Amino acid sequence: MSERRAARQAADAAEAAAAAPIDAPKRKRKRPFLVALVATLGSLVGIAAVVAVVASVFVGGLARSYDAGKDVLADPFPTGSRPAPSAGAQNILLIGSDSRSNYNPDGDHQKLDIGGRSDALMLAHVPADRTGVYLMSIMRDSWVDVPGHGMAKMNAAYAWGGVPLTVQTVERLLDVRIDHVAEIDFEGFKDMTDALGGVTVDSPKAFEARGHTYAAGANRLDGDAALAFVRERYSFADADYTRVQNQQAFMRGILDGVLSKGTVTNPGRIQDFVTVTSKYLSVDEGLTFQTLVGLGWSLRDVRPSDLSTFTMPTAGTGTSPDGQSIVNVNTLAVQSLSQALRSDDLPEWLLDNPQ
């Protein structure tokens, strides 16, 4: 029995010895994989942490540049009765002003107590579903009711009462509430363009202005050429009608530039754009950097092709009772526009009112 037990033990030992070289490599092959997996996950966590820190510092820098550079408009909204807020949609009034000029908009070259004039006025409507942005130009010579002053040109509101009277005039005209307002000096258009490395605009016609030549179609512009492009009116037979089209083309060019790969992958360019823009920018107290980030995030799926531009309906030009050259408002079309803005249904309105 002892010989049999010894033989069995010897056989078991041999079997174990034979099995050992097979099992050992399996354990050795598993361990490097686990180590590599843990190391990779650790690296990814480390990279994510670094990216988060860099992003937070960069965004924080942008916030500081925006909040430090911009001016807060004092009491930009009118007092008293105002239209009810929209449900989910946002209406933002954009004012392009020339603070270097403070002459009477009626053209008599008399200095005004309130400096500057409004040479560009646009209403940005952001629908509740955030599927696009609608940018409507309001012609500065539109003959409208300016509260407290009677009928006058639209840009007279800015000259007489600054931003609050401009907001009140637009709200009364369209019967919609303005949620935010942003005013930018025209000089900012030049620096914004240069910060993006230039912008491409689609000009409806060829013309020359202020030493610059523009072709019909696409034009790549630097800051000086862009400023001349948005300000020119005397080169056109229809004056401000083409001018507002050019201003719309410029805004589209800015949007294309901001969303281009060359900008979104270039933190320095983004920083420069925010810095120079905020230097010329004045906004209402509620339009903070955080507000803009939230609005931008809600519009993250919007592309340049989702920007719709148009002009508030007019009924041709004319002469005011006191002899001014004016643009008549198409009252019926504006009434239907007002309804479309309140019901957040601009796409349907644009189909019925093509431009």
Coordinates of C-alpha atoms in Angstrom, one line a residue, residues 54-331:
V54 CA -7.7 74.7 -18.7
A55 CA -11.3 75.1 -19.9
S56 CA -12.4 76.7 -16.7
V57 CA -9.5 79.1 -16.7
F58 CA -10.2 80.0 -20.4
V59 CA -13.9 80.4 -19.9
G60 CA -13.2 82.4 -16.7
G61 CA -10.9 84.6 -18.7
L62 CA -13.5 85.1 -21.3
A63 CA -16.0 86.0 -18.6
R64 CA -13.7 88.5 -17.1
S65 CA -12.9 90.0 -20.5
Y66 CA -16.6 90.3 -21.3
D67 CA -17.7 91.6 -17.9
A68 CA -14.8 94.0 -17.5
G69 CA -14.9 95.3 -21.0
K70 CA -18.6 95.9 -21.5
D71 CA -20.6 98.8 -20.1
V72 CA -23.9 98.2 -18.3
L73 CA -26.7 100.4 -19.7
A74 CA -28.3 102.5 -17.1
D75 CA -32.1 101.9 -17.1
P76 CA -32.3 100.7 -20.7
F77 CA -36.0 99.7 -20.4
P78 CA -38.9 102.1 -20.3
T79 CA -41.1 102.6 -17.2
G80 CA -44.8 102.1 -17.2
S81 CA -46.9 99.6 -19.2
R82 CA -45.0 97.2 -21.4
P83 CA -46.0 94.2 -23.6
A84 CA -46.1 90.9 -21.8
P85 CA -43.0 88.7 -21.9
S86 CA -42.9 85.9 -24.5
A87 CA -43.2 82.3 -23.3
G88 CA -39.8 80.8 -23.9
A89 CA -38.8 83.0 -26.9
Q90 CA -36.3 85.8 -26.6
N91 CA -36.3 89.2 -28.3
I92 CA -33.0 91.1 -28.3
L93 CA -32.7 94.6 -29.6
L94 CA -29.3 95.3 -31.3
I95 CA -28.4 98.9 -31.7
G96 CA -25.4 100.0 -33.9
S97 CA -24.6 103.5 -32.9
D98 CA -22.1 106.2 -34.0
S99 CA -21.1 107.9 -30.7
R100 CA -18.8 110.3 -32.6
S101 CA -21.7 112.0 -34.2
N102 CA -24.4 113.9 -32.3
Y103 CA -26.3 115.8 -35.0
N104 CA -30.0 116.0 -35.2
P105 CA -31.3 113.0 -37.3
D106 CA -33.7 115.4 -39.1
G107 CA -30.7 116.7 -41.0
D108 CA -30.5 120.3 -39.8
H109 CA -27.0 119.7 -38.3
Q110 CA -28.0 121.0 -34.9
K111 CA -26.2 119.5 -31.9
L112 CA -28.3 117.2 -29.7
D113 CA -28.1 117.0 -25.9
I114 CA -27.9 113.2 -26.1
G115 CA -24.8 112.3 -28.2
G116 CA -24.8 109.8 -30.9
R117 CA -27.2 108.4 -33.4
S118 CA -28.6 105.0 -34.2
D119 CA -27.5 104.0 -37.7
A120 CA -28.4 100.3 -37.4
L121 CA -31.3 98.8 -35.6
M122 CA -32.1 95.0 -35.6
L123 CA -34.4 92.8 -33.6
A124 CA -33.0 89.3 -33.0
H125 CA -35.8 86.8 -32.3
V126 CA -34.8 83.5 -30.8
P127 CA -37.7 81.1 -30.8
A128 CA -38.6 78.9 -27.9
D129 CA -37.6 75.7 -29.7
R130 CA -34.1 77.2 -30.4
T131 CA -34.1 75.9 -34.0
G132 CA -32.8 79.1 -35.5
V133 CA -32.3 82.8 -35.1
Y134 CA -34.3 85.5 -36.9
L135 CA -32.7 88.9 -37.5
M136 CA -34.9 91.7 -38.6
S137 CA -33.6 95.1 -39.7
I138 CA -35.7 98.2 -38.9
M139 CA -34.9 101.0 -41.3
R140 CA -33.7 104.1 -39.5
D141 CA -35.8 106.4 -41.6
S142 CA -39.0 104.5 -40.8
W143 CA -41.8 107.0 -40.0
V144 CA -43.1 105.8 -36.6
D145 CA -44.7 107.1 -33.4
V146 CA -42.0 108.1 -30.9
P147 CA -43.6 108.2 -27.5
G148 CA -43.7 111.8 -26.2
H149 CA -42.7 113.3 -29.5
G150 CA -45.2 112.1 -32.1
M151 CA -44.5 110.9 -35.6
A152 CA -40.8 110.9 -36.5
K153 CA -38.0 108.9 -38.0
M154 CA -37.0 105.8 -36.0
N155 CA -33.5 106.9 -35.3
A156 CA -34.8 110.1 -33.8
A157 CA -35.9 108.1 -30.8
Y158 CA -32.2 107.3 -30.0
A159 CA -31.2 110.9 -30.5
W160 CA -33.9 112.2 -28.3
G161 CA -34.0 109.6 -25.5
G162 CA -31.2 107.1 -26.0
V163 CA -31.7 103.4 -25.5
P164 CA -34.8 103.6 -23.3
L165 CA -36.8 105.6 -25.8
T166 CA -35.6 103.4 -28.6
V167 CA -36.8 100.3 -26.8
Q168 CA -40.1 102.0 -26.0
T169 CA -40.6 103.0 -29.6
V170 CA -39.9 99.5 -30.9
E171 CA -42.1 97.9 -28.3
R172 CA -45.0 100.2 -29.2
L173 CA -44.5 99.6 -32.9
L174 CA -44.4 95.8 -32.7
D175 CA -46.3 95.2 -29.5
V176 CA -43.7 92.7 -28.3
R177 CA -41.5 92.9 -25.2
I178 CA -37.8 93.5 -25.6
D179 CA -36.0 91.0 -23.2
H180 CA -32.5 92.3 -23.7
V181 CA -30.7 95.1 -25.5
A182 CA -27.1 95.4 -26.7
E183 CA -25.6 98.5 -28.2
I184 CA -22.3 98.5 -30.0
D185 CA -20.3 101.4 -31.5
F186 CA -19.7 101.1 -35.2
E187 CA -15.9 101.2 -34.6
G188 CA -16.4 97.9 -32.9
F189 CA -17.4 96.3 -36.2
K190 CA -14.0 97.0 -37.5
D191 CA -12.1 95.4 -34.6
M192 CA -14.5 92.5 -34.4
T193 CA -13.7 91.7 -38.1
D194 CA -9.9 91.9 -37.6
A195 CA -10.1 89.8 -34.5
L196 CA -11.7 87.0 -36.6
G197 CA -9.0 87.4 -39.3
G198 CA -11.5 89.0 -41.6
V199 CA -15.1 88.1 -42.6
T200 CA -16.7 87.1 -45.9
V201 CA -19.8 89.0 -46.9
D202 CA -22.2 88.5 -49.8
S203 CA -22.8 91.8 -51.4
P204 CA -26.1 92.1 -53.4
K205 CA -24.4 94.5 -55.9
A206 CA -21.0 95.9 -56.9
F207 CA -20.1 99.3 -55.6
E208 CA -17.2 101.5 -54.3
A209 CA -17.2 103.4 -51.0
R210 CA -14.6 105.2 -48.9
G211 CA -11.6 103.9 -50.9
H212 CA -12.9 100.3 -51.1
T213 CA -14.2 98.3 -54.0
Y214 CA -16.8 95.6 -53.5
A215 CA -17.9 93.0 -56.1
A216 CA -21.3 91.5 -56.4
G217 CA -21.2 88.3 -54.5
A218 CA -18.6 87.1 -52.0
N219 CA -16.1 89.6 -50.6
R220 CA -13.4 88.9 -48.0
L221 CA -13.1 92.0 -45.9
D222 CA -10.7 93.3 -43.3
G223 CA -11.9 95.7 -40.5
D224 CA -11.7 99.0 -42.5
A225 CA -13.5 97.5 -45.5
A226 CA -16.1 96.0 -43.3
L227 CA -16.8 99.3 -41.5
A228 CA -17.2 101.0 -44.9
F229 CA -19.4 98.2 -46.1
V230 CA -22.0 98.5 -43.3
R231 CA -22.1 102.3 -43.3
E232 CA -22.4 103.1 -47.0
R233 CA -25.7 104.3 -48.4
Y234 CA -25.0 107.0 -51.0
S235 CA -23.7 104.5 -53.5
F236 CA -27.1 103.0 -53.9
A237 CA -30.2 104.3 -55.7
D238 CA -32.4 102.8 -53.0
A239 CA -30.1 104.2 -50.2
D240 CA -30.9 102.5 -46.9
Y241 CA -32.6 99.5 -48.5
T242 CA -29.3 98.1 -49.8
R243 CA -27.6 99.4 -46.7
V244 CA -29.6 97.2 -44.4
Q245 CA -29.0 94.2 -46.7
N246 CA -25.3 94.9 -46.3
Q247 CA -25.6 95.1 -42.6
Q248 CA -27.5 91.7 -42.6
A249 CA -24.7 90.2 -44.8
F250 CA -22.1 91.5 -42.3
M251 CA -23.9 89.9 -39.4
R252 CA -24.1 86.6 -41.3
G253 CA -20.3 86.9 -42.0
I254 CA -19.6 87.5 -38.3
L255 CA -21.6 84.4 -37.4
D256 CA -19.8 82.3 -40.1
G257 CA -16.5 83.5 -38.7
V258 CA -17.3 82.8 -35.1
L259 CA -18.5 79.3 -35.9
S260 CA -15.7 78.5 -38.3
K261 CA -13.3 75.8 -37.5
G262 CA -10.5 78.3 -37.6
T263 CA -12.1 80.1 -34.7
V264 CA -13.6 77.4 -32.5
T265 CA -10.3 75.6 -32.4
N266 CA -8.3 78.7 -31.7
P267 CA -8.6 79.9 -28.1
G268 CA -6.5 83.0 -28.8
R269 CA -8.8 84.1 -31.6
I270 CA -11.9 83.6 -29.4
Q271 CA -10.2 85.6 -26.6
D272 CA -9.3 88.4 -29.0
F273 CA -12.9 88.5 -30.4
V274 CA -14.5 88.6 -26.9
T275 CA -12.0 91.3 -25.7
V276 CA -12.5 93.7 -28.7
T277 CA -16.2 93.2 -28.8
S278 CA -16.8 93.8 -25.2
K279 CA -14.7 97.0 -25.4
Y280 CA -17.3 98.6 -27.7
L281 CA -20.4 96.9 -26.1
S282 CA -23.0 98.1 -23.8
V283 CA -25.8 95.8 -22.6
D284 CA -28.6 95.6 -20.1
E285 CA -27.7 94.4 -16.6
G286 CA -29.3 91.0 -17.2
L287 CA -27.2 90.2 -20.3
T288 CA -24.3 88.7 -18.3
F289 CA -21.7 86.3 -19.6
Q290 CA -23.5 83.5 -17.9
T291 CA -26.7 84.5 -19.7
L292 CA -24.9 84.5 -23.0
V293 CA -23.4 81.1 -22.3
G294 CA -26.8 79.7 -21.5
L295 CA -28.3 81.1 -24.6
G296 CA -25.4 79.9 -26.7
W297 CA -25.7 76.4 -25.2
S298 CA -29.4 76.3 -26.0
L299 CA -28.5 77.2 -29.6
R300 CA -25.7 74.7 -29.9
D301 CA -27.3 72.9 -32.8
V302 CA -27.9 76.1 -34.8
R303 CA -25.7 76.6 -37.9
P304 CA -25.2 79.7 -40.0
S305 CA -27.8 78.4 -42.5
D306 CA -30.3 78.6 -39.6
L307 CA -30.0 82.4 -39.5
S308 CA -32.9 84.1 -41.3
T309 CA -32.5 87.8 -42.1
F310 CA -35.2 90.1 -43.3
T311 CA -36.4 93.7 -43.1
M312 CA -39.5 95.1 -41.3
P313 CA -42.1 95.6 -44.0
T314 CA -42.2 99.1 -45.6
A315 CA -44.5 100.8 -48.1
G316 CA -41.9 102.8 -50.1
T317 CA -40.4 106.2 -49.5
G318 CA -42.2 109.5 -49.1
T319 CA -42.0 112.9 -47.5
S320 CA -43.1 113.9 -44.0
P321 CA -45.4 116.8 -43.4
D322 CA -42.3 118.9 -42.4
G323 CA -40.4 118.0 -45.6
Q324 CA -38.2 115.1 -44.4
S325 CA -37.4 112.1 -46.7
I326 CA -38.9 109.1 -44.9
V327 CA -39.7 105.4 -45.3
N328 CA -43.3 104.6 -44.8
V329 CA -44.3 101.6 -42.7
N330 CA -46.5 98.9 -44.2
T331 CA -49.0 99.0 -41.3

